[in-house]
Amino acid sequence: MCKKVVDDIEVTVHPIPTGSVSSGQSREDIIREGDQATITFVLSGTPPFTFTYQRTELPSAKRSHHALKVLETHTVSGFTSSTYSIYSAQEGTWTITFIADKFCRFPPTPPDGTVASSYK
């Protein structure tokens, strides 16, 4: 028999995981040949994390109205810390394009089940 009033339900709402590169600050490093810059990704949510990051070409006046070319894409899975650092001598713009934690993901899966290739 169905209850008319339910008073023993507990609901837990988990926040959407987030990520930023270099704490969301725009940063320009000048490095000498053979040196590398540190790229730090800061993650929030409930570990473990899976996230995808990519490096795109730097914008220029010639390409101001065109999509920037993706130069590399990497996915890190099962990461249990809130900061992840890489070292690179390559120029470009670094972006987190996907993040998931123990409970949620962003961008969310659309109702039809397809996954967008990029989200900004």
mmCIF file of N, CA and C in Angstrom, residues 1-119:
data_model
loop_
_atom_site.group_PDB
_atom_site.id
_atom_site.type_symbol
_atom_site.label_atom_id
_atom_site.label_comp_id
_atom_site.label_asym_id
_atom_site.label_seq_id
_atom_site.Cartn_x
_atom_site.Cartn_y
_atom_site.Cartn_z
ATOM 1 N N MET A 1 0.842 -1.177 0.000
ATOM 2 C CA MET A 1 0.000 0.000 0.000
ATOM 3 C C MET A 1 0.894 1.250 0.000
ATOM 4 N N CYS A 2 0.538 2.252 -0.755
ATOM 5 C CA CYS A 2 1.325 3.481 -0.868
ATOM 6 C C CYS A 2 1.028 4.418 0.297
ATOM 7 N N LYS A 3 2.075 5.114 0.731
ATOM 8 C CA LYS A 3 1.901 6.122 1.786
ATOM 9 C C LYS A 3 1.431 7.422 1.165
ATOM 10 N N LYS A 4 0.592 8.147 1.882
ATOM 11 C CA LYS A 4 0.157 9.468 1.422
ATOM 12 C C LYS A 4 1.172 10.534 1.811
ATOM 13 N N VAL A 5 1.798 10.348 2.951
ATOM 14 C CA VAL A 5 2.794 11.299 3.432
ATOM 15 C C VAL A 5 4.069 10.519 3.744
ATOM 16 N N VAL A 6 5.169 10.981 3.200
ATOM 17 C CA VAL A 6 6.457 10.351 3.452
ATOM 18 C C VAL A 6 7.296 11.341 4.228
ATOM 19 N N ASP A 7 7.715 10.969 5.413
ATOM 20 C CA ASP A 7 8.486 11.898 6.238
ATOM 21 C C ASP A 7 9.867 11.368 6.605
ATOM 22 N N ASP A 8 10.265 10.237 6.057
ATOM 23 C CA ASP A 8 11.554 9.665 6.422
ATOM 24 C C ASP A 8 12.514 9.601 5.232
ATOM 25 N N ILE A 9 12.453 10.598 4.372
ATOM 26 C CA ILE A 9 13.339 10.639 3.214
ATOM 27 C C ILE A 9 14.459 11.640 3.481
ATOM 28 N N GLU A 10 15.668 11.229 3.157
ATOM 29 C CA GLU A 10 16.827 12.119 3.283
ATOM 30 C C GLU A 10 17.412 12.327 1.893
ATOM 31 N N VAL A 11 17.635 13.568 1.519
ATOM 32 C CA VAL A 11 18.165 13.906 0.207
ATOM 33 C C VAL A 11 19.525 14.576 0.378
ATOM 34 N N THR A 12 20.498 14.096 -0.377
ATOM 35 C CA THR A 12 21.818 14.716 -0.377
ATOM 36 C C THR A 12 22.064 15.308 -1.759
ATOM 37 N N VAL A 13 22.356 16.584 -1.814
ATOM 38 C CA VAL A 13 22.661 17.256 -3.079
ATOM 39 C C VAL A 13 24.166 17.498 -3.115
ATOM 40 N N HIS A 14 24.816 16.949 -4.133
ATOM 41 C CA HIS A 14 26.258 17.104 -4.285
ATOM 42 C C HIS A 14 26.539 18.256 -5.249
ATOM 43 N N PRO A 15 27.514 19.096 -4.931
ATOM 44 C CA PRO A 15 27.837 20.202 -5.837
ATOM 45 C C PRO A 15 28.470 19.694 -7.130
ATOM 46 N N ILE A 16 28.307 20.465 -8.179
ATOM 47 C CA ILE A 16 28.936 20.138 -9.454
ATOM 48 C C ILE A 16 30.440 20.336 -9.292
ATOM 49 N N PRO A 17 31.261 19.383 -9.736
ATOM 50 C CA PRO A 17 32.712 19.562 -9.629
ATOM 51 C C PRO A 17 33.178 20.714 -10.520
ATOM 52 N N THR A 18 34.229 21.379 -10.087
ATOM 53 C CA THR A 18 34.790 22.490 -10.869
ATOM 54 C C THR A 18 36.290 22.324 -11.008
ATOM 55 N N GLY A 19 36.835 23.009 -11.971
ATOM 56 C CA GLY A 19 38.278 23.003 -12.175
ATOM 57 C C GLY A 19 38.721 24.314 -12.771
ATOM 58 N N SER A 20 39.923 24.716 -12.426
ATOM 59 C CA SER A 20 40.495 25.929 -13.012
ATOM 60 C C SER A 20 41.970 25.688 -13.294
ATOM 61 N N VAL A 21 42.497 26.493 -14.182
ATOM 62 C CA VAL A 21 43.912 26.419 -14.547
ATOM 63 C C VAL A 21 44.597 27.622 -13.932
ATOM 64 N N SER A 22 45.658 27.381 -13.178
ATOM 65 C CA SER A 22 46.407 28.456 -12.521
ATOM 66 C C SER A 22 45.474 29.366 -11.726
ATOM 67 N N SER A 23 44.543 28.762 -10.999
ATOM 68 C CA SER A 23 43.569 29.466 -10.148
ATOM 69 C C SER A 23 42.714 30.462 -10.923
ATOM 70 N N GLY A 24 42.525 30.208 -12.213
ATOM 71 C CA GLY A 24 41.658 31.059 -13.023
ATOM 72 C C GLY A 24 42.296 32.365 -13.461
ATOM 73 N N GLN A 25 43.565 32.555 -13.160
ATOM 74 C CA GLN A 25 44.254 33.792 -13.506
ATOM 75 C C GLN A 25 44.912 33.677 -14.882
ATOM 76 N N SER A 26 44.861 34.744 -15.643
ATOM 77 C CA SER A 26 45.593 34.800 -16.894
ATOM 78 C C SER A 26 47.070 34.958 -16.548
ATOM 79 N N ARG A 27 47.896 34.184 -17.191
ATOM 80 C CA ARG A 27 49.309 34.204 -16.826
ATOM 81 C C ARG A 27 50.163 34.042 -18.070
ATOM 82 N N GLU A 28 51.212 34.805 -18.126
ATOM 83 C CA GLU A 28 52.146 34.708 -19.233
ATOM 84 C C GLU A 28 53.536 34.506 -18.661
ATOM 85 N N ASP A 29 54.167 33.403 -19.034
ATOM 86 C CA ASP A 29 55.526 33.109 -18.586
ATOM 87 C C ASP A 29 56.474 33.244 -19.761
ATOM 88 N N ILE A 30 57.589 33.851 -19.518
ATOM 89 C CA ILE A 30 58.648 33.904 -20.521
ATOM 90 C C ILE A 30 59.682 32.874 -20.097
ATOM 91 N N ILE A 31 59.875 31.880 -20.942
ATOM 92 C CA ILE A 31 60.832 30.829 -20.601
ATOM 93 C C ILE A 31 61.939 30.792 -21.641
ATOM 94 N N ARG A 32 63.099 30.437 -21.183
ATOM 95 C CA ARG A 32 64.259 30.321 -22.073
ATOM 96 C C ARG A 32 64.311 28.922 -22.668
ATOM 97 N N GLU A 33 65.038 28.786 -23.741
ATOM 98 C CA GLU A 33 65.171 27.487 -24.378
ATOM 99 C C GLU A 33 65.627 26.445 -23.359
ATOM 100 N N GLY A 34 64.923 25.332 -23.323
ATOM 101 C CA GLY A 34 65.250 24.260 -22.398
ATOM 102 C C GLY A 34 64.502 24.340 -21.074
ATOM 103 N N ASP A 35 63.897 25.498 -20.770
ATOM 104 C CA ASP A 35 63.118 25.640 -19.539
ATOM 105 C C ASP A 35 61.672 25.217 -19.780
ATOM 106 N N GLN A 36 60.934 25.087 -18.674
ATOM 107 C CA GLN A 36 59.523 24.725 -18.753
ATOM 108 C C GLN A 36 58.718 25.571 -17.783
ATOM 109 N N ALA A 37 57.466 25.777 -18.113
ATOM 110 C CA ALA A 37 56.529 26.469 -17.215
ATOM 111 C C ALA A 37 55.688 25.417 -16.498
ATOM 112 N N THR A 38 55.259 25.741 -15.282
ATOM 113 C CA THR A 38 54.377 24.854 -14.524
ATOM 114 C C THR A 38 52.930 25.252 -14.795
ATOM 115 N N ILE A 39 52.121 24.281 -15.207
ATOM 116 C CA ILE A 39 50.698 24.483 -15.432
ATOM 117 C C ILE A 39 49.995 23.736 -14.300
ATOM 118 N N THR A 40 49.213 24.454 -13.474
ATOM 119 C CA THR A 40 48.552 23.836 -12.321
ATOM 120 C C THR A 40 47.038 23.860 -12.502
ATOM 121 N N PHE A 41 46.436 22.685 -12.392
ATOM 122 C CA PHE A 41 44.987 22.522 -12.459
ATOM 123 C C PHE A 41 44.478 22.348 -11.032
ATOM 124 N N VAL A 42 43.495 23.169 -10.632
ATOM 125 C CA VAL A 42 42.917 23.106 -9.289
ATOM 126 C C VAL A 42 41.502 22.541 -9.424
ATOM 127 N N LEU A 43 41.223 21.447 -8.701
ATOM 128 C CA LEU A 43 39.953 20.737 -8.814
ATOM 129 C C LEU A 43 39.180 20.823 -7.505
ATOM 130 N N SER A 44 37.855 20.935 -7.600
ATOM 131 C CA SER A 44 37.030 20.888 -6.386
ATOM 132 C C SER A 44 35.872 19.932 -6.630
ATOM 133 N N GLY A 45 35.477 19.277 -5.562
ATOM 134 C CA GLY A 45 34.442 18.265 -5.622
ATOM 135 C C GLY A 45 34.841 17.122 -4.707
ATOM 136 N N THR A 46 34.311 15.949 -4.954
ATOM 137 C CA THR A 46 34.609 14.768 -4.144
ATOM 138 C C THR A 46 35.427 13.789 -4.975
ATOM 139 N N PRO A 47 36.697 13.564 -4.615
ATOM 140 C CA PRO A 47 37.525 12.625 -5.380
ATOM 141 C C PRO A 47 36.918 11.219 -5.374
ATOM 142 N N PRO A 48 37.276 10.400 -6.326
ATOM 143 C CA PRO A 48 38.305 10.611 -7.351
ATOM 144 C C PRO A 48 37.771 11.448 -8.525
ATOM 145 N N PHE A 49 38.704 12.141 -9.188
ATOM 146 C CA PHE A 49 38.372 12.996 -10.317
ATOM 147 C C PHE A 49 38.798 12.348 -11.629
ATOM 148 N N THR A 50 38.041 12.634 -12.663
ATOM 149 C CA THR A 50 38.456 12.394 -14.041
ATOM 150 C C THR A 50 38.286 13.727 -14.731
ATOM 151 N N PHE A 51 39.318 14.181 -15.423
ATOM 152 C CA PHE A 51 39.186 15.452 -16.129
ATOM 153 C C PHE A 51 39.971 15.424 -17.426
ATOM 154 N N THR A 52 39.516 16.248 -18.353
ATOM 155 C CA THR A 52 40.174 16.374 -19.649
ATOM 156 C C THR A 52 40.642 17.808 -19.793
ATOM 157 N N TYR A 53 41.894 17.966 -20.204
ATOM 158 C CA TYR A 53 42.408 19.310 -20.457
ATOM 159 C C TYR A 53 43.001 19.345 -21.849
ATOM 160 N N GLN A 54 43.047 20.557 -22.393
ATOM 161 C CA GLN A 54 43.638 20.712 -23.717
ATOM 162 C C GLN A 54 44.410 22.008 -23.829
ATOM 163 N N ARG A 55 45.303 21.990 -24.793
ATOM 164 C CA ARG A 55 46.093 23.182 -25.127
ATOM 165 C C ARG A 55 45.690 23.608 -26.528
ATOM 166 N N THR A 56 45.326 24.896 -26.659
ATOM 167 C CA THR A 56 44.994 25.443 -27.965
ATOM 168 C C THR A 56 46.024 26.495 -28.343
ATOM 169 N N GLU A 57 46.060 26.815 -29.613
ATOM 170 C CA GLU A 57 46.975 27.847 -30.070
ATOM 171 C C GLU A 57 46.599 29.183 -29.443
ATOM 172 N N LEU A 58 47.564 30.073 -29.369
ATOM 173 C CA LEU A 58 47.305 31.411 -28.844
ATOM 174 C C LEU A 58 46.503 32.213 -29.861
ATOM 175 N N PRO A 59 45.578 33.044 -29.392
ATOM 176 C CA PRO A 59 44.816 33.875 -30.332
ATOM 177 C C PRO A 59 45.727 34.924 -30.978
ATOM 178 N N SER A 60 45.389 35.291 -32.193
ATOM 179 C CA SER A 60 46.143 36.350 -32.872
ATOM 180 C C SER A 60 45.149 37.260 -33.589
ATOM 181 N N ALA A 61 45.625 38.403 -34.000
ATOM 182 C CA ALA A 61 44.760 39.363 -34.703
ATOM 183 C C ALA A 61 44.237 38.753 -36.010
ATOM 184 N N LYS A 62 45.027 37.901 -36.668
ATOM 185 C CA LYS A 62 44.621 37.292 -37.944
ATOM 186 C C LYS A 62 43.460 36.315 -37.757
ATOM 187 N N ARG A 63 43.434 35.622 -36.611
ATOM 188 C CA ARG A 63 42.429 34.574 -36.395
ATOM 189 C C ARG A 63 41.394 34.976 -35.353
ATOM 190 N N SER A 64 41.151 36.249 -35.167
ATOM 191 C CA SER A 64 40.288 36.709 -34.073
ATOM 192 C C SER A 64 38.861 36.184 -34.164
ATOM 193 N N HIS A 65 38.371 35.826 -35.348
ATOM 194 C CA HIS A 65 36.991 35.363 -35.497
ATOM 195 C C HIS A 65 36.901 33.872 -35.800
ATOM 196 N N HIS A 66 38.010 33.173 -35.709
ATOM 197 C CA HIS A 66 38.028 31.743 -36.000
ATOM 198 C C HIS A 66 38.279 30.954 -34.726
ATOM 199 N N ALA A 67 37.784 29.730 -34.722
ATOM 200 C CA ALA A 67 38.041 28.849 -33.579
ATOM 201 C C ALA A 67 39.536 28.552 -33.506
ATOM 202 N N LEU A 68 40.032 28.483 -32.297
ATOM 203 C CA LEU A 68 41.445 28.205 -32.105
ATOM 204 C C LEU A 68 41.720 26.713 -32.300
ATOM 205 N N LYS A 69 42.834 26.404 -32.922
ATOM 206 C CA LYS A 69 43.200 25.018 -33.198
ATOM 207 C C LYS A 69 43.606 24.315 -31.897
ATOM 208 N N VAL A 70 43.042 23.129 -31.656
ATOM 209 C CA VAL A 70 43.415 22.309 -30.502
ATOM 210 C C VAL A 70 44.726 21.602 -30.844
ATOM 211 N N LEU A 71 45.741 21.831 -30.016
ATOM 212 C CA LEU A 71 47.061 21.268 -30.268
ATOM 213 C C LEU A 71 47.306 19.955 -29.539
ATOM 214 N N GLU A 72 46.680 19.781 -28.378
ATOM 215 C CA GLU A 72 46.786 18.515 -27.649
ATOM 216 C C GLU A 72 45.646 18.407 -26.647
ATOM 217 N N THR A 73 45.247 17.168 -26.362
ATOM 218 C CA THR A 73 44.185 16.866 -25.408
ATOM 219 C C THR A 73 44.619 15.674 -24.570
ATOM 220 N N HIS A 74 44.395 15.754 -23.259
ATOM 221 C CA HIS A 74 44.764 14.665 -22.345
ATOM 222 C C HIS A 74 43.634 14.453 -21.334
ATOM 223 N N THR A 75 43.434 13.206 -20.926
ATOM 224 C CA THR A 75 42.460 12.870 -19.887
ATOM 225 C C THR A 75 43.189 12.189 -18.740
ATOM 226 N N VAL A 76 42.895 12.636 -17.522
ATOM 227 C CA VAL A 76 43.463 12.072 -16.301
ATOM 228 C C VAL A 76 42.306 11.412 -15.551
ATOM 229 N N SER A 77 42.463 10.144 -15.172
ATOM 230 C CA SER A 77 41.392 9.409 -14.494
ATOM 231 C C SER A 77 41.829 8.925 -13.120
ATOM 232 N N GLY A 78 40.881 8.870 -12.197
ATOM 233 C CA GLY A 78 41.141 8.324 -10.873
ATOM 234 C C GLY A 78 42.051 9.169 -10.014
ATOM 235 N N PHE A 79 42.111 10.467 -10.282
ATOM 236 C CA PHE A 79 43.004 11.360 -9.541
ATOM 237 C C PHE A 79 42.364 11.738 -8.211
ATOM 238 N N THR A 80 43.103 11.616 -7.102
ATOM 239 C CA THR A 80 42.499 11.794 -5.776
ATOM 240 C C THR A 80 42.928 13.055 -5.033
ATOM 241 N N SER A 81 43.700 13.912 -5.655
ATOM 242 C CA SER A 81 44.128 15.159 -5.012
ATOM 243 C C SER A 81 43.378 16.338 -5.629
ATOM 244 N N SER A 82 43.509 17.514 -5.031
ATOM 245 C CA SER A 82 42.809 18.692 -5.560
ATOM 246 C C SER A 82 43.676 19.544 -6.483
ATOM 247 N N THR A 83 44.966 19.235 -6.585
ATOM 248 C CA THR A 83 45.823 19.960 -7.529
ATOM 249 C C THR A 83 46.610 18.966 -8.374
ATOM 250 N N TYR A 84 46.751 19.319 -9.632
ATOM 251 C CA TYR A 84 47.468 18.482 -10.586
ATOM 252 C C TYR A 84 48.351 19.411 -11.397
ATOM 253 N N SER A 85 49.646 19.131 -11.467
ATOM 254 C CA SER A 85 50.578 20.010 -12.180
ATOM 255 C C SER A 85 51.280 19.253 -13.294
ATOM 256 N N ILE A 86 51.493 19.969 -14.386
ATOM 257 C CA ILE A 86 52.286 19.458 -15.496
ATOM 258 C C ILE A 86 53.341 20.509 -15.819
ATOM 259 N N TYR A 87 54.311 20.135 -16.609
ATOM 260 C CA TYR A 87 55.373 21.039 -17.026
ATOM 261 C C TYR A 87 55.416 21.052 -18.542
ATOM 262 N N SER A 88 55.504 22.241 -19.115
ATOM 263 C CA SER A 88 55.488 22.341 -20.568
ATOM 264 C C SER A 88 56.373 23.488 -21.047
ATOM 265 N N ALA A 89 56.995 23.265 -22.176
ATOM 266 C CA ALA A 89 57.755 24.316 -22.847
ATOM 267 C C ALA A 89 56.978 24.824 -24.069
ATOM 268 N N GLN A 90 55.765 24.316 -24.259
ATOM 269 C CA GLN A 90 54.952 24.669 -25.416
ATOM 270 C C GLN A 90 54.046 25.860 -25.099
ATOM 271 N N GLU A 91 53.918 26.787 -26.043
ATOM 272 C CA GLU A 91 53.015 27.911 -25.831
ATOM 273 C C GLU A 91 51.596 27.502 -26.174
ATOM 274 N N GLY A 92 50.659 28.201 -25.559
ATOM 275 C CA GLY A 92 49.259 27.931 -25.853
ATOM 276 C C GLY A 92 48.378 28.330 -24.688
ATOM 277 N N THR A 93 47.085 28.107 -24.869
ATOM 278 C CA THR A 93 46.092 28.360 -23.831
ATOM 279 C C THR A 93 45.624 27.011 -23.310
ATOM 280 N N TRP A 94 45.717 26.833 -21.997
ATOM 281 C CA TRP A 94 45.347 25.570 -21.352
ATOM 282 C C TRP A 94 43.943 25.701 -20.770
ATOM 283 N N THR A 95 43.082 24.703 -21.007
ATOM 284 C CA THR A 95 41.690 24.746 -20.587
ATOM 285 C C THR A 95 41.251 23.372 -20.103
ATOM 286 N N ILE A 96 40.422 23.334 -19.051
ATOM 287 C CA ILE A 96 39.770 22.091 -18.651
ATOM 288 C C ILE A 96 38.446 22.036 -19.413
ATOM 289 N N THR A 97 38.236 20.970 -20.180
ATOM 290 C CA THR A 97 37.028 20.865 -21.006
ATOM 291 C C THR A 97 35.999 19.890 -20.434
ATOM 292 N N PHE A 98 36.402 19.075 -19.483
ATOM 293 C CA PHE A 98 35.494 18.107 -18.857
ATOM 294 C C PHE A 98 36.013 17.791 -17.464
ATOM 295 N N ILE A 99 35.087 17.631 -16.499
ATOM 296 C CA ILE A 99 35.469 17.203 -15.155
ATOM 297 C C ILE A 99 34.348 16.354 -14.560
ATOM 298 N N ALA A 100 34.743 15.300 -13.866
ATOM 299 C CA ALA A 100 33.794 14.453 -13.152
ATOM 300 C C ALA A 100 34.415 14.107 -11.805
ATOM 301 N N ASP A 101 33.568 14.034 -10.780
ATOM 302 C CA ASP A 101 34.044 13.565 -9.479
ATOM 303 C C ASP A 101 33.270 12.303 -9.125
ATOM 304 N N LYS A 102 33.282 11.924 -7.869
ATOM 305 C CA LYS A 102 32.628 10.693 -7.433
ATOM 306 C C LYS A 102 31.134 10.692 -7.739
ATOM 307 N N PHE A 103 30.500 11.879 -7.730
ATOM 308 C CA PHE A 103 29.049 11.949 -7.837
ATOM 309 C C PHE A 103 28.523 12.600 -9.107
ATOM 310 N N CYS A 104 29.224 13.575 -9.655
ATOM 311 C CA CYS A 104 28.689 14.395 -10.749
ATOM 312 C C CYS A 104 29.723 14.580 -11.842
ATOM 313 N N ARG A 105 29.256 15.153 -12.967
ATOM 314 C CA ARG A 105 30.147 15.477 -14.079
ATOM 315 C C ARG A 105 29.722 16.798 -14.697
ATOM 316 N N PHE A 106 30.679 17.465 -15.332
ATOM 317 C CA PHE A 106 30.371 18.686 -16.054
ATOM 318 C C PHE A 106 31.229 18.735 -17.308
ATOM 319 N N PRO A 107 30.672 18.921 -18.481
ATOM 320 C CA PRO A 107 29.260 19.154 -18.688
ATOM 321 C C PRO A 107 28.448 17.885 -18.450
ATOM 322 N N PRO A 108 27.173 18.045 -18.050
ATOM 323 C CA PRO A 108 26.339 16.869 -17.800
ATOM 324 C C PRO A 108 26.016 16.127 -19.097
ATOM 325 N N THR A 109 25.652 14.878 -18.981
ATOM 326 C CA THR A 109 25.252 14.105 -20.148
ATOM 327 C C THR A 109 23.885 14.597 -20.611
ATOM 328 N N PRO A 110 23.745 14.968 -21.884
ATOM 329 C CA PRO A 110 22.441 15.402 -22.389
ATOM 330 C C PRO A 110 21.424 14.262 -22.286
ATOM 331 N N PRO A 111 20.127 14.592 -22.262
ATOM 332 C CA PRO A 111 19.086 13.560 -22.145
ATOM 333 C C PRO A 111 19.168 12.484 -23.219
ATOM 334 N N ASP A 112 19.670 12.824 -24.424
ATOM 335 C CA ASP A 112 19.746 11.830 -25.489
ATOM 336 C C ASP A 112 20.981 10.932 -25.371
ATOM 337 N N GLY A 113 21.843 11.204 -24.361
ATOM 338 C CA GLY A 113 23.004 10.354 -24.120
ATOM 339 C C GLY A 113 24.242 10.716 -24.906
ATOM 340 N N THR A 114 24.172 11.689 -25.815
ATOM 341 C CA THR A 114 25.356 12.083 -26.567
ATOM 342 C C THR A 114 26.244 12.945 -25.686
ATOM 343 N N VAL A 115 27.503 12.989 -26.009
ATOM 344 C CA VAL A 115 28.450 13.789 -25.237
ATOM 345 C C VAL A 115 29.013 14.858 -26.158
ATOM 346 N N ALA A 116 28.952 16.104 -25.724
ATOM 347 C CA ALA A 116 29.482 17.206 -26.530
ATOM 348 C C ALA A 116 30.988 17.070 -26.624
ATOM 349 N N SER A 117 31.562 17.443 -27.758
ATOM 350 C CA SER A 117 33.000 17.303 -27.955
ATOM 351 C C SER A 117 33.781 18.409 -27.252
ATOM 352 N N SER A 118 33.178 19.542 -27.014
ATOM 353 C CA SER A 118 33.869 20.641 -26.339
ATOM 354 C C SER A 118 32.832 21.500 -25.648
ATOM 355 N N TYR A 119 33.200 22.070 -24.528
ATOM 356 C CA TYR A 119 32.278 22.918 -23.776
ATOM 357 C C TYR A 119 33.037 24.121 -23.275
#
